[in-house]
mmCIF file of C-alpha atoms in Angstrom:
data_model
loop_
_atom_site.group_PDB
_atom_site.id
_atom_site.type_symbol
_atom_site.label_atom_id
_atom_site.label_comp_id
_atom_site.label_asym_id
_atom_site.label_seq_id
_atom_site.Cartn_x
_atom_site.Cartn_y
_atom_site.Cartn_z
ATOM 1 C CA ASP L 14 -0.198 0.056 0.012
ATOM 2 C CA LEU L 15 1.325 3.396 -1.015
ATOM 3 C CA ALA L 16 -0.149 5.729 1.991
ATOM 4 C CA GLN L 17 1.908 2.789 4.210
ATOM 5 C CA LEU L 18 5.042 3.429 2.315
ATOM 6 C CA ALA L 19 4.727 7.506 2.373
ATOM 7 C CA MET L 20 3.903 6.959 6.292
ATOM 8 C CA ALA L 21 6.741 4.446 6.801
ATOM 9 C CA PHE L 22 9.165 6.594 4.573
ATOM 10 C CA PRO L 23 8.010 10.342 5.083
ATOM 11 C CA GLY L 24 11.050 12.005 2.990
ATOM 12 C CA VAL L 25 9.839 9.832 0.030
ATOM 13 C CA MET L 26 7.939 11.360 -3.033
ATOM 14 C CA VAL L 27 5.377 8.818 -3.623
ATOM 15 C CA ALA L 28 2.609 8.681 -6.619
ATOM 16 C CA GLN L 29 0.238 6.005 -8.167
ATOM 17 C CA THR L 30 -1.167 6.844 -11.550
ATOM 18 C CA THR L 31 -1.702 5.024 -14.956
ATOM 19 C CA ALA L 32 -0.938 5.838 -18.785
ATOM 20 C CA SER L 33 -4.537 6.346 -19.283
ATOM 21 C CA HIS L 34 -4.651 9.522 -17.128
ATOM 22 C CA LEU L 35 -1.726 11.342 -19.292
ATOM 23 C CA ASN L 36 -1.667 14.790 -17.450
ATOM 24 C CA HIS L 37 -1.395 12.836 -13.656
ATOM 25 C CA PHE L 38 1.071 10.391 -15.438
ATOM 26 C CA HIS L 39 3.192 13.363 -16.310
ATOM 27 C CA ARG L 40 3.302 15.502 -13.411
ATOM 28 C CA SER L 41 3.914 12.237 -11.258
ATOM 29 C CA VAL L 42 7.182 11.227 -13.122
ATOM 30 C CA ARG L 43 7.893 14.798 -13.356
ATOM 31 C CA ALA L 44 7.719 15.540 -10.006
ATOM 32 C CA ALA L 45 9.507 12.539 -9.142
ATOM 33 C CA ASN L 46 12.570 13.546 -11.659
ATOM 34 C CA GLU L 47 12.273 16.846 -9.512
ATOM 35 C CA PHE L 48 12.484 15.552 -6.368
ATOM 36 C CA PRO L 49 15.460 15.986 -4.094
ATOM 37 C CA GLY L 50 15.388 12.582 -2.961
ATOM 38 C CA PRO L 51 14.331 9.104 -3.547
ATOM 39 C CA SER L 52 11.210 8.901 -5.137
ATOM 40 C CA VAL L 53 8.829 5.874 -6.386
ATOM 41 C CA VAL L 54 6.621 6.277 -9.075
ATOM 42 C CA VAL L 55 4.423 3.177 -9.541
ATOM 43 C CA CYS L 56 2.394 2.998 -13.205
ATOM 44 C CA TYR L 57 -0.690 0.585 -13.315
ATOM 45 C CA ALA L 58 -0.799 -1.015 -16.580
ATOM 46 C CA THR L 59 -3.044 -4.035 -17.674
ATOM 47 C CA CYS L 60 -1.247 -7.363 -18.477
ATOM 48 C CA MET L 61 -3.849 -8.322 -21.117
ATOM 49 C CA ALA L 62 -2.670 -12.040 -21.355
ATOM 50 C CA GLU L 63 -2.753 -12.512 -17.742
ATOM 51 C CA ASP L 64 -5.646 -10.286 -17.345
ATOM 52 C CA GLY L 65 -8.117 -11.214 -20.069
ATOM 53 C CA VAL L 66 -8.347 -7.863 -21.218
ATOM 54 C CA ALA L 67 -8.341 -7.116 -25.299
ATOM 55 C CA GLU L 68 -5.469 -5.222 -26.350
ATOM 56 C CA GLU L 69 -7.587 -2.420 -27.499
ATOM 57 C CA LYS L 70 -9.138 -1.979 -24.146
ATOM 58 C CA ALA L 71 -6.095 -1.756 -22.199
ATOM 59 C CA MET L 72 -6.468 1.966 -21.568
ATOM 60 C CA ALA L 73 -10.308 1.804 -20.804
ATOM 61 C CA GLN L 74 -9.583 -0.902 -18.189
ATOM 62 C CA ALA L 75 -6.575 1.427 -16.447
ATOM 63 C CA LYS L 76 -9.148 4.181 -16.452
ATOM 64 C CA LEU L 77 -11.489 1.869 -15.143
ATOM 65 C CA ALA L 78 -9.017 0.489 -12.194
ATOM 66 C CA VAL L 79 -9.073 4.124 -11.136
ATOM 67 C CA GLU L 80 -12.557 4.362 -11.440
ATOM 68 C CA THR L 81 -13.861 1.644 -9.251
ATOM 69 C CA ARG L 82 -11.153 2.611 -6.556
ATOM 70 C CA THR L 83 -9.009 -0.542 -7.032
ATOM 71 C CA VAL L 84 -5.896 1.553 -8.286
ATOM 72 C CA PRO L 85 -6.571 5.168 -7.067
ATOM 73 C CA LEU L 86 -4.567 7.816 -8.314
ATOM 74 C CA LEU L 87 -1.853 9.221 -5.756
ATOM 75 C CA SER L 88 0.670 11.745 -5.011
ATOM 76 C CA TYR L 89 2.160 12.389 -2.171
ATOM 77 C CA ASP L 90 5.263 15.193 -1.986
ATOM 78 C CA PRO L 91 6.826 15.748 1.797
ATOM 79 C CA ARG L 92 7.857 19.269 0.800
ATOM 80 C CA LYS L 93 3.876 20.345 0.913
ATOM 81 C CA GLY L 94 3.828 20.590 4.374
ATOM 82 C CA PRO L 95 3.824 19.162 7.937
ATOM 83 C CA HIS L 96 1.018 17.199 7.919
ATOM 84 C CA MET L 97 0.143 14.210 5.900
ATOM 85 C CA ARG L 98 -3.498 15.852 4.381
ATOM 86 C CA ASP L 99 -0.980 18.527 3.481
ATOM 87 C CA CYS L 100 1.506 16.102 1.244
ATOM 88 C CA LEU L 101 -1.223 13.755 0.099
ATOM 89 C CA SER L 102 -3.394 14.559 -3.157
ATOM 90 C CA LEU L 103 -5.967 12.215 -4.486
ATOM 91 C CA SER L 104 -6.550 14.963 -7.394
ATOM 92 C CA GLY L 105 -7.367 13.417 -10.568
ATOM 93 C CA ASN L 106 -9.913 10.706 -8.792
ATOM 94 C CA PRO L 107 -13.107 10.816 -9.866
ATOM 95 C CA ALA L 108 -16.011 12.247 -6.874
ATOM 96 C CA PRO L 109 -12.878 11.982 -4.503
ATOM 97 C CA GLN L 110 -15.127 12.750 -1.456
ATOM 98 C CA HIS L 111 -17.293 9.975 -2.188
ATOM 99 C CA ASP L 112 -17.173 5.815 -1.355
ATOM 100 C CA TRP L 113 -17.593 4.873 -4.927
ATOM 101 C CA TYR L 114 -17.748 6.879 -8.632
ATOM 102 C CA THR L 115 -21.080 6.776 -9.882
ATOM 103 C CA PRO L 116 -20.595 7.693 -14.213
ATOM 104 C CA ARG L 117 -24.244 8.942 -14.404
ATOM 105 C CA SER L 118 -27.151 9.632 -12.644
ATOM 106 C CA GLY L 119 -29.006 6.547 -12.067
ATOM 107 C CA ALA L 120 -26.477 4.157 -12.428
ATOM 108 C CA LYS L 121 -24.981 1.668 -10.346
ATOM 109 C CA PRO L 122 -21.964 3.132 -8.461
ATOM 110 C CA LEU L 123 -18.471 1.748 -9.928
ATOM 111 C CA ASP L 124 -16.744 -0.703 -7.102
ATOM 112 C CA PHE L 125 -14.228 -3.487 -7.119
ATOM 113 C CA LEU L 126 -16.973 -5.955 -8.195
ATOM 114 C CA ALA L 127 -17.524 -3.872 -11.435
ATOM 115 C CA PHE L 128 -13.526 -4.235 -12.329
ATOM 116 C CA ALA L 129 -13.403 -7.706 -11.478
ATOM 117 C CA ALA L 130 -16.280 -8.445 -13.939
ATOM 118 C CA THR L 131 -14.390 -7.250 -16.964
ATOM 119 C CA GLU L 132 -11.142 -9.453 -16.407
ATOM 120 C CA ALA L 133 -11.201 -13.335 -17.309
ATOM 121 C CA ARG L 134 -8.363 -13.647 -14.340
ATOM 122 C CA PHE L 135 -11.515 -13.043 -11.406
ATOM 123 C CA ALA L 136 -14.358 -15.539 -13.750
ATOM 124 C CA PRO L 137 -13.404 -18.352 -11.498
ATOM 125 C CA TYR L 138 -14.799 -16.204 -8.530
ATOM 126 C CA PHE L 139 -17.927 -15.393 -9.925
ATOM 127 C CA SER L 140 -21.008 -17.974 -10.021
ATOM 128 C CA ALA L 141 -22.619 -18.836 -13.232
ATOM 129 C CA SER L 142 -25.218 -16.408 -12.339
ATOM 130 C CA GLY L 143 -22.766 -13.719 -11.876
ATOM 131 C CA GLU L 144 -22.790 -13.578 -8.382
ATOM 132 C CA ALA L 145 -19.284 -12.980 -6.662
ATOM 133 C CA SER L 146 -17.591 -15.073 -4.400
ATOM 134 C CA ARG L 147 -17.211 -14.380 -0.543
ATOM 135 C CA SER L 148 -13.337 -14.026 -1.337
ATOM 136 C CA LEU L 149 -14.511 -10.703 -4.107
ATOM 137 C CA ILE L 150 -16.819 -9.400 -1.755
ATOM 138 C CA VAL L 151 -13.923 -9.211 1.197
ATOM 139 C CA ALA L 152 -11.662 -7.632 -1.643
ATOM 140 C CA ASN L 153 -14.158 -5.380 -2.477
ATOM 141 C CA GLN L 154 -14.462 -4.037 1.204
ATOM 142 C CA ASN L 155 -10.862 -4.021 1.302
ATOM 143 C CA ARG L 156 -10.968 -1.611 -1.483
ATOM 144 C CA LEU L 157 -13.296 0.632 -0.198
ATOM 145 C CA ALA L 158 -11.464 0.675 3.542
ATOM 146 C CA ASN L 159 -8.076 1.454 1.449
ATOM 147 C CA TRP L 160 -9.884 4.603 -0.036
ATOM 148 C CA ARG L 161 -11.617 5.559 2.997
ATOM 149 C CA ARG L 162 -8.060 5.675 4.690
ATOM 150 C CA LEU L 163 -6.432 7.598 1.827
ATOM 151 C CA GLN L 164 -9.660 10.206 1.933
ATOM 152 C CA GLU L 165 -8.747 10.388 5.524
ATOM 153 C CA MET L 166 -5.378 11.062 5.539
ATOM 154 C CA ALA L 167 -5.556 13.517 2.413
ATOM 155 C CA GLY L 168 -8.138 15.580 4.937
ATOM 156 C CA LEU L 169 -11.358 14.542 2.386
ATOM 157 C CA ARG L 170 -12.900 12.627 5.284
#
C-alpha cells in the first residue's frame, strides 16, 4: 500500500498513476524527477494476456481501475507541508469525496466487483449467474477501506 510506504518513509516522494491519466502521469513523473530525494512512481498497466483484457481495451481498463478505487491516483510530496493532509493528494480521482464513483445519474456506483467482472482472471470467482464469491466481496470491502483511509489521510473525510 503506497500510503503505508509514505508513512514509513516520510522523506520519499510517492505517486500512483496510470497511462490512461496522461496529465497525472506526466505530473507524477516530472515531480519524481525533480524531487531532491528518493521517489517511487507506480504506474498501473493491465497485463492483457494474464488479465484477459483485449489489447484495444487496455487504456479503458486502466481508467476503470481508477474509477472503481482498485488503483486510485495519488501523490505524496513531503515538501508540501508538515501534515499528511498537506502532502497527500488524491487529485484526478473521480468523485474524491465519495466512497464510490457513479458515472451518471441513476447508474450503479462503480466498485471493485465492477472491475473484477471485466477481467478473465476473476471469472472463477463469479458464479454462473454472476454472483461474486466471498473472497471478491472481501476484496471489495478492502478496496473501500483503503479508499476511506486515503480520504482521511488527505483530509477529505
